[in-house]
mmCIF file with all atom_site columns, C-alpha atoms in Angstrom:
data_model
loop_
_atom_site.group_PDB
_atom_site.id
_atom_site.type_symbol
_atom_site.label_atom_id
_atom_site.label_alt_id
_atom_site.label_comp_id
_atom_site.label_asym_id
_atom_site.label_entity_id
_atom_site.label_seq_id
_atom_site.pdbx_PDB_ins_code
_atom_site.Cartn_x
_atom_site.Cartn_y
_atom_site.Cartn_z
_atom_site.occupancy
_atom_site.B_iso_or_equiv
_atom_site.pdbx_formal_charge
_atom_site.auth_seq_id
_atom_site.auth_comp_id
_atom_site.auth_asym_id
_atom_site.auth_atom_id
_atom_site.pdbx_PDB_model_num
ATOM 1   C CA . UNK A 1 1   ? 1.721   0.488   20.123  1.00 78.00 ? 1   UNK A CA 1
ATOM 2   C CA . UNK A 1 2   ? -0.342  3.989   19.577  1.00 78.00 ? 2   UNK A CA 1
ATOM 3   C CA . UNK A 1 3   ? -2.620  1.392   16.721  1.00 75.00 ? 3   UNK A CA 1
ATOM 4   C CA . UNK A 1 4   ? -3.009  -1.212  19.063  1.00 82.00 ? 4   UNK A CA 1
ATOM 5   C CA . UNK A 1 5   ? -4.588  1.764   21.690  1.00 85.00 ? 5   UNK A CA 1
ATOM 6   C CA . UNK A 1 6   ? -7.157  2.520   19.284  1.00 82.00 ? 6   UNK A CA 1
ATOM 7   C CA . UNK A 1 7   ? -9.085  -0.978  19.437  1.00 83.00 ? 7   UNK A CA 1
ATOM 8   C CA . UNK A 1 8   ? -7.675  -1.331  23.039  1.00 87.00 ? 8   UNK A CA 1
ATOM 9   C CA . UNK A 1 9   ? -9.808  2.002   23.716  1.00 91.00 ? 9   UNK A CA 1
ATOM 10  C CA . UNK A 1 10  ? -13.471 0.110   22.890  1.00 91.00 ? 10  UNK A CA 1
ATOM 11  C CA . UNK A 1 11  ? -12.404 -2.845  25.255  1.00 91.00 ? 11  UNK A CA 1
ATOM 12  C CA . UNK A 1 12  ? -11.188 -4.484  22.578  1.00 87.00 ? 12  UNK A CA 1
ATOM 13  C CA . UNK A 1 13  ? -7.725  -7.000  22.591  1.00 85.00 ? 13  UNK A CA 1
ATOM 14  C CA . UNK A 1 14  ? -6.453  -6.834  19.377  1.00 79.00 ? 14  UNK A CA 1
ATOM 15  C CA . UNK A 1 15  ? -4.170  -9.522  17.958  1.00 78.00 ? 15  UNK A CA 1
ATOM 16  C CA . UNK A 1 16  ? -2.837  -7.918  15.388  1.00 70.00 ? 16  UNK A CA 1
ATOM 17  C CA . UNK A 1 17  ? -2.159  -4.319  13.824  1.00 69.00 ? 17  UNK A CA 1
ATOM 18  C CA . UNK A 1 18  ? -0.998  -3.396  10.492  1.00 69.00 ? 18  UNK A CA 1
ATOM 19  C CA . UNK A 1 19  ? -1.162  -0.444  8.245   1.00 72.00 ? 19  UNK A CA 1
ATOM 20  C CA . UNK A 1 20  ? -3.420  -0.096  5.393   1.00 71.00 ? 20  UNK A CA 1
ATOM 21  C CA . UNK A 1 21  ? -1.157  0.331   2.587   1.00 72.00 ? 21  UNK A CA 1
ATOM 22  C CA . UNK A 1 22  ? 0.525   -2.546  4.007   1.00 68.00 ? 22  UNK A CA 1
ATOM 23  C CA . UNK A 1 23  ? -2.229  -4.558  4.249   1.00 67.00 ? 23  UNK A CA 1
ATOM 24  C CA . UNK A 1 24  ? -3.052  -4.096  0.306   1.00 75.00 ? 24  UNK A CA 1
ATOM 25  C CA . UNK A 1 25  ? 0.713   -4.929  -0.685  1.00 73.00 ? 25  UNK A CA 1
ATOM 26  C CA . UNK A 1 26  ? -0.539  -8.312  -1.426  1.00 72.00 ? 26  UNK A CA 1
ATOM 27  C CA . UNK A 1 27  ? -2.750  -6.495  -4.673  1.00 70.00 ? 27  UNK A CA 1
ATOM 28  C CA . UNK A 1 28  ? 0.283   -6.096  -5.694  1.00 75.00 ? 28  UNK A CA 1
ATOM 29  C CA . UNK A 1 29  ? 1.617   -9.735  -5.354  1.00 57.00 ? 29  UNK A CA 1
ATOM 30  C CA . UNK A 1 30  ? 1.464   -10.965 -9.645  1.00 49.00 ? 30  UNK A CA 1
ATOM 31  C CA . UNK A 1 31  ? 3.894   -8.439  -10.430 1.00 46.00 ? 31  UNK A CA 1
ATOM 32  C CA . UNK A 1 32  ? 6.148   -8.775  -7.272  1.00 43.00 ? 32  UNK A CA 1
ATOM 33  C CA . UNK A 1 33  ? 6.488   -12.342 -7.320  1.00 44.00 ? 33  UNK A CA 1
ATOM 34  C CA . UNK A 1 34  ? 7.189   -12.562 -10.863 1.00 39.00 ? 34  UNK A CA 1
ATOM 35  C CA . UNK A 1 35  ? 10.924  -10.666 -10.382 1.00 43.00 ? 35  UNK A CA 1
ATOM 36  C CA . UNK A 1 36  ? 13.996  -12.070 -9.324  1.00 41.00 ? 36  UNK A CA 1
ATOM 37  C CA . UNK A 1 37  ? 16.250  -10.897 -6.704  1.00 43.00 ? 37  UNK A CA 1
ATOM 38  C CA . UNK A 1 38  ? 18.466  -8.555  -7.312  1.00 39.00 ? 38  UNK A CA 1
ATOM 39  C CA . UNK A 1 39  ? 21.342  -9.696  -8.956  1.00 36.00 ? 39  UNK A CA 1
ATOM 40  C CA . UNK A 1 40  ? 20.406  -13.163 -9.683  1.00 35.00 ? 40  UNK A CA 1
ATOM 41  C CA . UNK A 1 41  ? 20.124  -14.305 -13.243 1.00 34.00 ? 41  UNK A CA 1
ATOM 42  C CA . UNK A 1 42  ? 17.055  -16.307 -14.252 1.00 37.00 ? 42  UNK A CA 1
ATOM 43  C CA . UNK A 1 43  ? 16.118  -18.030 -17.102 1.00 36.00 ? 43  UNK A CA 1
ATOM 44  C CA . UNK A 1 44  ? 19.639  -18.693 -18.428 1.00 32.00 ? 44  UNK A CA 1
ATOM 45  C CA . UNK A 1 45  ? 19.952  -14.565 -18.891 1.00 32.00 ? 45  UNK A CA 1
ATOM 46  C CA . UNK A 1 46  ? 23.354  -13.396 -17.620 1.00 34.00 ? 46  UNK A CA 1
ATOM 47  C CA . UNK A 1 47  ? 24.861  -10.468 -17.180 1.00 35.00 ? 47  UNK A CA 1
ATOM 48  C CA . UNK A 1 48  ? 23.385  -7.121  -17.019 1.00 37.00 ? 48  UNK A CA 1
ATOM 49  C CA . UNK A 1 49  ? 20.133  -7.995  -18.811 1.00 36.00 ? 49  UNK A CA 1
ATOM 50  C CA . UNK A 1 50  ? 19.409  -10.304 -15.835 1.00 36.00 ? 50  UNK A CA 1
ATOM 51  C CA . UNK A 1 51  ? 20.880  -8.174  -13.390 1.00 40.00 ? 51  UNK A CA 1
ATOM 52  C CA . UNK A 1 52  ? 18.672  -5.485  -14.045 1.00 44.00 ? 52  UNK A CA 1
ATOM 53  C CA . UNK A 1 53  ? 15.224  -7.714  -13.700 1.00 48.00 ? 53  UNK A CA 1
ATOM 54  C CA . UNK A 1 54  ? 16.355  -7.580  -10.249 1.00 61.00 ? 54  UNK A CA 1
ATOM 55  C CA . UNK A 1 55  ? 16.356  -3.803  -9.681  1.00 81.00 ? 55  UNK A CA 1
ATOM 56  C CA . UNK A 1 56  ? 13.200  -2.704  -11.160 1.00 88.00 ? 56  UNK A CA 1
ATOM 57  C CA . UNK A 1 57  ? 10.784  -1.363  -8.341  1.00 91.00 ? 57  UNK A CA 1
ATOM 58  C CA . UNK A 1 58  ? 6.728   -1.573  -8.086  1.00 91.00 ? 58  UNK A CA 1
ATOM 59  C CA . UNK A 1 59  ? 5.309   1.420   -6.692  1.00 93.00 ? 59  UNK A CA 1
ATOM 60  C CA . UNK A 1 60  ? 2.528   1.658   -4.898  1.00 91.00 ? 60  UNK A CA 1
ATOM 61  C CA . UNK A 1 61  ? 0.456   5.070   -3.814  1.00 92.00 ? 61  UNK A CA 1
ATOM 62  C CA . UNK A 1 62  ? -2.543  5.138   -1.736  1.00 89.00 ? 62  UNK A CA 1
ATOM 63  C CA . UNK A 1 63  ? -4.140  7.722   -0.477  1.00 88.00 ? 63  UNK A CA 1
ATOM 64  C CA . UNK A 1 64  ? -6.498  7.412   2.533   1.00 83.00 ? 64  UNK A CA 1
ATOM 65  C CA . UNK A 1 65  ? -7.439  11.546  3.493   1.00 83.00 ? 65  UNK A CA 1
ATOM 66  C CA . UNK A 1 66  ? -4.906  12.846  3.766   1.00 88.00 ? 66  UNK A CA 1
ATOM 67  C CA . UNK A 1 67  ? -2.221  10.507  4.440   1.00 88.00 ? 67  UNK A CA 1
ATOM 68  C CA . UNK A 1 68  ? -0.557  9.458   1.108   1.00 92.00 ? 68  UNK A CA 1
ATOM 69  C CA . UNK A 1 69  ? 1.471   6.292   1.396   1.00 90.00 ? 69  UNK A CA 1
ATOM 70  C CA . UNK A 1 70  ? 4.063   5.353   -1.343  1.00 93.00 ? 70  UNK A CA 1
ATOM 71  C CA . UNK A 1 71  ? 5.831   2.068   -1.248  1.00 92.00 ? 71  UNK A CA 1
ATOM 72  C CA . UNK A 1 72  ? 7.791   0.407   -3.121  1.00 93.00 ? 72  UNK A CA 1
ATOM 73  C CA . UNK A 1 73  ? 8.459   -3.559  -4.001  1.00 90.00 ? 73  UNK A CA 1
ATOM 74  C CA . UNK A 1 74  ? 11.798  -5.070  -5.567  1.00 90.00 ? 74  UNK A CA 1
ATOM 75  C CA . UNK A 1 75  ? 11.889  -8.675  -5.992  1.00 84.00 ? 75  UNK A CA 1
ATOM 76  C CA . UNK A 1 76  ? 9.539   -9.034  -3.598  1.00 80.00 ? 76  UNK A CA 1
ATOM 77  C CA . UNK A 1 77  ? 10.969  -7.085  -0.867  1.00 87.00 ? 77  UNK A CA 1
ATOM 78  C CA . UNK A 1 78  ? 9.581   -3.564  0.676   1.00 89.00 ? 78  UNK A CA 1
ATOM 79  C CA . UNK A 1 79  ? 12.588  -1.288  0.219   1.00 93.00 ? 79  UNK A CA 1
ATOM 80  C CA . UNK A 1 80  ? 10.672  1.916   0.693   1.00 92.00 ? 80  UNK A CA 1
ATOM 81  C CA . UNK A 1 81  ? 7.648   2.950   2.972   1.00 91.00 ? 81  UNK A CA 1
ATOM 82  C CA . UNK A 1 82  ? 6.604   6.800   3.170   1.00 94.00 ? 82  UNK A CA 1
ATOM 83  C CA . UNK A 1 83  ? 3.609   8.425   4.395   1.00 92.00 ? 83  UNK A CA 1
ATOM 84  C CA . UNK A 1 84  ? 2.979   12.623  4.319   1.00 94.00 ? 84  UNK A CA 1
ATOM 85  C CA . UNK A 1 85  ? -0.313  14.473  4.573   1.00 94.00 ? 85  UNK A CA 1
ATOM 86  C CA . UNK A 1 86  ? -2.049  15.549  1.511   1.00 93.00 ? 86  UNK A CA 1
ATOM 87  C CA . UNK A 1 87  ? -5.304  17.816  1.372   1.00 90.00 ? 87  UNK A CA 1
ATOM 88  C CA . UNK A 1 88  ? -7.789  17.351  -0.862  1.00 87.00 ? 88  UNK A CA 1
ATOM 89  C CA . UNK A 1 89  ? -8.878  20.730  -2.543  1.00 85.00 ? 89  UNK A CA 1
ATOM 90  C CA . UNK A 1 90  ? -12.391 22.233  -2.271  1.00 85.00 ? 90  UNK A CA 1
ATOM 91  C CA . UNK A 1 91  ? -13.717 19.115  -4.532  1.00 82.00 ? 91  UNK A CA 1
ATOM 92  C CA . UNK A 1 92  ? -12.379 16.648  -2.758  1.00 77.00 ? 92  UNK A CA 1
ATOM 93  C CA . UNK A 1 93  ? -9.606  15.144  -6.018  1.00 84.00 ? 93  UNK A CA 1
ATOM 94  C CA . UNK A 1 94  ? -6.233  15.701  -4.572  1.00 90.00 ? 94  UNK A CA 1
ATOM 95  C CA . UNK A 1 95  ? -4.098  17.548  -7.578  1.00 94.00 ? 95  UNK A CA 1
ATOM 96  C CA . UNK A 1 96  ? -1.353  15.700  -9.713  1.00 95.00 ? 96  UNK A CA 1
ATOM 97  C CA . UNK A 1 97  ? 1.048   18.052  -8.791  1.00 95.00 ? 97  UNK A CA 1
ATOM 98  C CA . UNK A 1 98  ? 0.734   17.149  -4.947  1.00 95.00 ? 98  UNK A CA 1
ATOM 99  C CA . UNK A 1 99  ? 0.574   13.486  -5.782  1.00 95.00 ? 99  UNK A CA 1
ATOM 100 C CA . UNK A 1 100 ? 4.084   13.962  -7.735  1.00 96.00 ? 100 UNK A CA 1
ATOM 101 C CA . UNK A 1 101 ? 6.025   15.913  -5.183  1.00 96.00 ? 101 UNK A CA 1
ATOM 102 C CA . UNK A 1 102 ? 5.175   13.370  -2.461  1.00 96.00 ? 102 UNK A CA 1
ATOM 103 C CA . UNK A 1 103 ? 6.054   10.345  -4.561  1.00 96.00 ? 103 UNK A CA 1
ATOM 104 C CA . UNK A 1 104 ? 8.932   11.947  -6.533  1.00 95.00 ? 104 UNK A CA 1
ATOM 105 C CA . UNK A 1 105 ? 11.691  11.935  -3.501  1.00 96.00 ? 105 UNK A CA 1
ATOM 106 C CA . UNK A 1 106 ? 10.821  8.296   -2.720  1.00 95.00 ? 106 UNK A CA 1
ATOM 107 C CA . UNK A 1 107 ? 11.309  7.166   -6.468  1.00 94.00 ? 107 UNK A CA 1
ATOM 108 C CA . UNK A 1 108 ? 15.051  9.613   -6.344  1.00 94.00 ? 108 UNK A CA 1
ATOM 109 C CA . UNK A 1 109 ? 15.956  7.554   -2.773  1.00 95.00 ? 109 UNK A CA 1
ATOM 110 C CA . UNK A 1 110 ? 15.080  4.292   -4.449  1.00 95.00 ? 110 UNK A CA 1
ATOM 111 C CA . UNK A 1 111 ? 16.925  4.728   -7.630  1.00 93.00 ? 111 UNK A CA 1
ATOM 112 C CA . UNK A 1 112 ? 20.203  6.482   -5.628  1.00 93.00 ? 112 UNK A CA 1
ATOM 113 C CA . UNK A 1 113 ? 19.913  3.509   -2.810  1.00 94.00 ? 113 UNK A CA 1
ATOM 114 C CA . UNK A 1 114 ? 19.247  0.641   -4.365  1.00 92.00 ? 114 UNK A CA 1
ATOM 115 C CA . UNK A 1 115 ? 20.384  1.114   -8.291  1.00 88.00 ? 115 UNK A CA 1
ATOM 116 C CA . UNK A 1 116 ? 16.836  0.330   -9.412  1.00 90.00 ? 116 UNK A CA 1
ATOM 117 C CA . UNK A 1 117 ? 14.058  1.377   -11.762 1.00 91.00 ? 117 UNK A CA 1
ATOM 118 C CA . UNK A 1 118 ? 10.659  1.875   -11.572 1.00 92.00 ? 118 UNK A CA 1
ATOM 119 C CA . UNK A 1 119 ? 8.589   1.473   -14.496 1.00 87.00 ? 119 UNK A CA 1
ATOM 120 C CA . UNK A 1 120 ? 5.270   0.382   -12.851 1.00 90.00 ? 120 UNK A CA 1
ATOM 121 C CA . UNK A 1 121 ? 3.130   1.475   -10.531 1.00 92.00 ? 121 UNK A CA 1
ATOM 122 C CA . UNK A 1 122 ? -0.489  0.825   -8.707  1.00 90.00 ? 122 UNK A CA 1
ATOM 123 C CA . UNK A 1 123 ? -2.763  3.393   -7.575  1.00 89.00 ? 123 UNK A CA 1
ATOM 124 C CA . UNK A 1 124 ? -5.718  3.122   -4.989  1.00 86.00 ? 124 UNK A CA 1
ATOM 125 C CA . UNK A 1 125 ? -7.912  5.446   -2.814  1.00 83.00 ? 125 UNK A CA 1
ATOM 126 C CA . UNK A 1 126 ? -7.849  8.430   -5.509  1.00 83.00 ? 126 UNK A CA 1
ATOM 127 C CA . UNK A 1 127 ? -10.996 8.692   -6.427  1.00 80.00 ? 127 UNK A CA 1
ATOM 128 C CA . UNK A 1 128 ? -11.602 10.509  -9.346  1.00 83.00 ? 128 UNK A CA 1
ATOM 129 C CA . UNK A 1 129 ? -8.103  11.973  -9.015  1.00 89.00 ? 129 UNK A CA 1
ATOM 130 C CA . UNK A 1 130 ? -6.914  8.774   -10.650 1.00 88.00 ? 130 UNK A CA 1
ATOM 131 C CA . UNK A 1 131 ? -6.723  9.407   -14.611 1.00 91.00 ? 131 UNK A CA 1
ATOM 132 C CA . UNK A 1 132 ? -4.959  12.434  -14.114 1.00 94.00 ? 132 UNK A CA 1
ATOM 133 C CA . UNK A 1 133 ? -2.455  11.567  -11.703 1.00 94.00 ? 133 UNK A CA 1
ATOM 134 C CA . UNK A 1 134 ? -1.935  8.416   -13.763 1.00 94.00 ? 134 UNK A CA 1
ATOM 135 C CA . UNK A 1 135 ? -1.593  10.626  -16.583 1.00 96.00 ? 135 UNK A CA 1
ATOM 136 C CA . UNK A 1 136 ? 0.745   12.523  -15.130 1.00 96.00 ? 136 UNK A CA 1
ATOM 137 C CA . UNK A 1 137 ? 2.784   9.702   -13.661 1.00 95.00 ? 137 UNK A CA 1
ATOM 138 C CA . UNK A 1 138 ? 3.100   8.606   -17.432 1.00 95.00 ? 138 UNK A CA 1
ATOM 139 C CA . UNK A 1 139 ? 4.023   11.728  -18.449 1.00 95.00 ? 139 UNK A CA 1
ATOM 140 C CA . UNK A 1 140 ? 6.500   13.267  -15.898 1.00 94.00 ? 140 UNK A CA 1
ATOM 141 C CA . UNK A 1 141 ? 7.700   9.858   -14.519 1.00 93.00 ? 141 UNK A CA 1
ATOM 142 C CA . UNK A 1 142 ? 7.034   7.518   -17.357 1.00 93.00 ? 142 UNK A CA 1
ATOM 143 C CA . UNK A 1 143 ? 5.622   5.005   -15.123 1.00 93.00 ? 143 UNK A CA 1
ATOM 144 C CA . UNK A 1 144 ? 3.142   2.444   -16.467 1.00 92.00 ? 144 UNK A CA 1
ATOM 145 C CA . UNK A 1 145 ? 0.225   2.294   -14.122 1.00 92.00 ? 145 UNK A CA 1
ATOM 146 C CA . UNK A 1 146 ? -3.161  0.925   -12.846 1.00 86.00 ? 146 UNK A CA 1
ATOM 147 C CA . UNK A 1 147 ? -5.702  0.450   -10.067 1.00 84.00 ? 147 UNK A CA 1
ATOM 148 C CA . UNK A 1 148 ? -4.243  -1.534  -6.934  1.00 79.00 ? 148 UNK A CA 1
ATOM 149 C CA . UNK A 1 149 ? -8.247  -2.509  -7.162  1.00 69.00 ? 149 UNK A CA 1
ATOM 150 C CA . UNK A 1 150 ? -9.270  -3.433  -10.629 1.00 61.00 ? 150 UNK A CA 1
ATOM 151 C CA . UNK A 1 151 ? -13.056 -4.233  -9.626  1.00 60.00 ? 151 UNK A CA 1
ATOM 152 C CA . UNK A 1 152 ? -14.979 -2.519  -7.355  1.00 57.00 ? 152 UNK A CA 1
ATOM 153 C CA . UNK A 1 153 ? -18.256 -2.900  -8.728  1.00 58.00 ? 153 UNK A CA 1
ATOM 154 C CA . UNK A 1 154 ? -20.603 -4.835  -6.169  1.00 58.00 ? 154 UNK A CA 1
ATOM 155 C CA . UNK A 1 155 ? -18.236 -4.851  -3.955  1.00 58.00 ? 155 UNK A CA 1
ATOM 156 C CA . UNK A 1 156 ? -20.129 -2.696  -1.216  1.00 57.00 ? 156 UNK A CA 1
ATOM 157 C CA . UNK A 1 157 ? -23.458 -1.865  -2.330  1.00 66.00 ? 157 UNK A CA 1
ATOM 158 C CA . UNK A 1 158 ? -24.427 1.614   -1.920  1.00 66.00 ? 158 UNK A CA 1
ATOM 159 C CA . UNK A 1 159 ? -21.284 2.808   -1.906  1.00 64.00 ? 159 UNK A CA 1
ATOM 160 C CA . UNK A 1 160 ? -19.501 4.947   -4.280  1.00 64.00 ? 160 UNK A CA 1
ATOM 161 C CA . UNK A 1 161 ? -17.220 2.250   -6.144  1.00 61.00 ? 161 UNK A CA 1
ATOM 162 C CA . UNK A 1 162 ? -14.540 4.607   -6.202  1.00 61.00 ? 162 UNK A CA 1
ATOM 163 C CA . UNK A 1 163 ? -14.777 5.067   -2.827  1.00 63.00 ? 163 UNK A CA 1
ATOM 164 C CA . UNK A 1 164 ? -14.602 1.128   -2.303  1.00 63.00 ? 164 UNK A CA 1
ATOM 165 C CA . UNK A 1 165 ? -10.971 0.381   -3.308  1.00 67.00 ? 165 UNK A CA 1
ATOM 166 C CA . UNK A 1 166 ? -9.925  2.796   -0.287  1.00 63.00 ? 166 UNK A CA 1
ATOM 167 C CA . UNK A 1 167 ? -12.031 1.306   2.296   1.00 63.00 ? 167 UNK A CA 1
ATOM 168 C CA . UNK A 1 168 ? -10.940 -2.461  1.089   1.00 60.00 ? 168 UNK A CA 1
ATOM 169 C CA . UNK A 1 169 ? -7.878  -2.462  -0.437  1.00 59.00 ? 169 UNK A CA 1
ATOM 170 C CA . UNK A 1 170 ? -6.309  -3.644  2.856   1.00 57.00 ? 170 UNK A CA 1
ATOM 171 C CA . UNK A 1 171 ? -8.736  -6.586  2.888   1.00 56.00 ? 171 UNK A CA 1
ATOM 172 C CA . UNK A 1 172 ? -9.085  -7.532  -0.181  1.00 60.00 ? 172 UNK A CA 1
ATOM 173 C CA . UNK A 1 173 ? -4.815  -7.627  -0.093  1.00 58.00 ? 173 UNK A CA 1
ATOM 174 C CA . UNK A 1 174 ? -4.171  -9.482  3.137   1.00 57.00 ? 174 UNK A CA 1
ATOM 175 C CA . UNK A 1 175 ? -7.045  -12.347 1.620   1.00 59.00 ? 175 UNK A CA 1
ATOM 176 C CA . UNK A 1 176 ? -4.846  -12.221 -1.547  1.00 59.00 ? 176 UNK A CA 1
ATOM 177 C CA . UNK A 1 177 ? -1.807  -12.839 0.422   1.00 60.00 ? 177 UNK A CA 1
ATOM 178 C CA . UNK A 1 178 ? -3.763  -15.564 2.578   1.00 57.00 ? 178 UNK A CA 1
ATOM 179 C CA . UNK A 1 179 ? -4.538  -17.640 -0.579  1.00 60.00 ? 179 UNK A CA 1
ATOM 180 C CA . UNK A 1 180 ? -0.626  -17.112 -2.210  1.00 55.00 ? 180 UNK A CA 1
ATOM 181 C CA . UNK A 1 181 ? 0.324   -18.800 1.424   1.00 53.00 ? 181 UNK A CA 1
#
């Protein structure tokens, strides 16, 4: 209800509300759709080879200043949503440190709750934050990762391309999911 106020507070009747990092989910949708549920065998694989398709997780981290969102897919099902607030420092690049102690307890409560790895993950809205936290999410968490947004160039003239993935990531995702169905 307290999104829907915001709109509401212009005069305006809105329809329908959803969260960013929601909204962009749908970036996310070639890798997501491509694993089976968990538990289910596919491909004639059996047993615990097929099993574990099923329990590897996609996570995703945005950061729109300074709320830092990490979710995280499996089989094509949100299992974990988080949000905490993260300030930039003095430069504006939010450190790899603070970007791995917010997404580190929501990778521990995914693998303890639902049995599952994560060995991938997308990253949007960091700016140029993003090598080194993806370096560091290689490093500390051995994830494999990459831009939610591959190409932002053109996207929004005039504006800073790396500034463009966190201002239409939720877009760009909710047209993805439009065109999957």
């Amino acid at each position: 209800r307290r999104y829907e106020a915001i709109p509401e507070s212009f005069g305006l009747r809105p329809r329908w509300v959803m969260l960013s990092t929601l909204a962009s989910l749908g970036l996310a949708g070639e890798l997501k759709d491509t694993l089976p549920p968990a538990g289910r065998t596919s491909g004639g694989v059996s047993g615990t080879e097929g099993e574990q398709g099923g329990r590897v997780g996609v996570l995703v981290a945005k950061y729109s200043p300074p709320w830092f969102t990490t979710a995280i897919l499996q089989a094509g099902t949100l299992r974990l949503f988080r949000t905490v607030g993260l300030s930039a420092g003095e430069d504006g690049s939010l450190s790899p440190a603070a970007a791995l102690a917010a997404i580190y307890p929501s990778m521990a409560y995914f693998q303890d709750n639902f049995q599952g790895t994560i060995t991938r993950g997308y990253l949007c809205g960091l700016g140029e934050s993003s090598g080194s936290i993806a370096a560091a999410l290689e490093g500390e968490l051995h994830l494999q990762t990459s831009p939610l947004v591959l190409n932002t160039n053109g996207l929004l003239p005039g504006i800073d391309p790396l500034r463009t993935e966190q201002y239409l990531a939720a877009l760009l995702g909710l047209a993805q999911e439009q065109q999957i169905g």
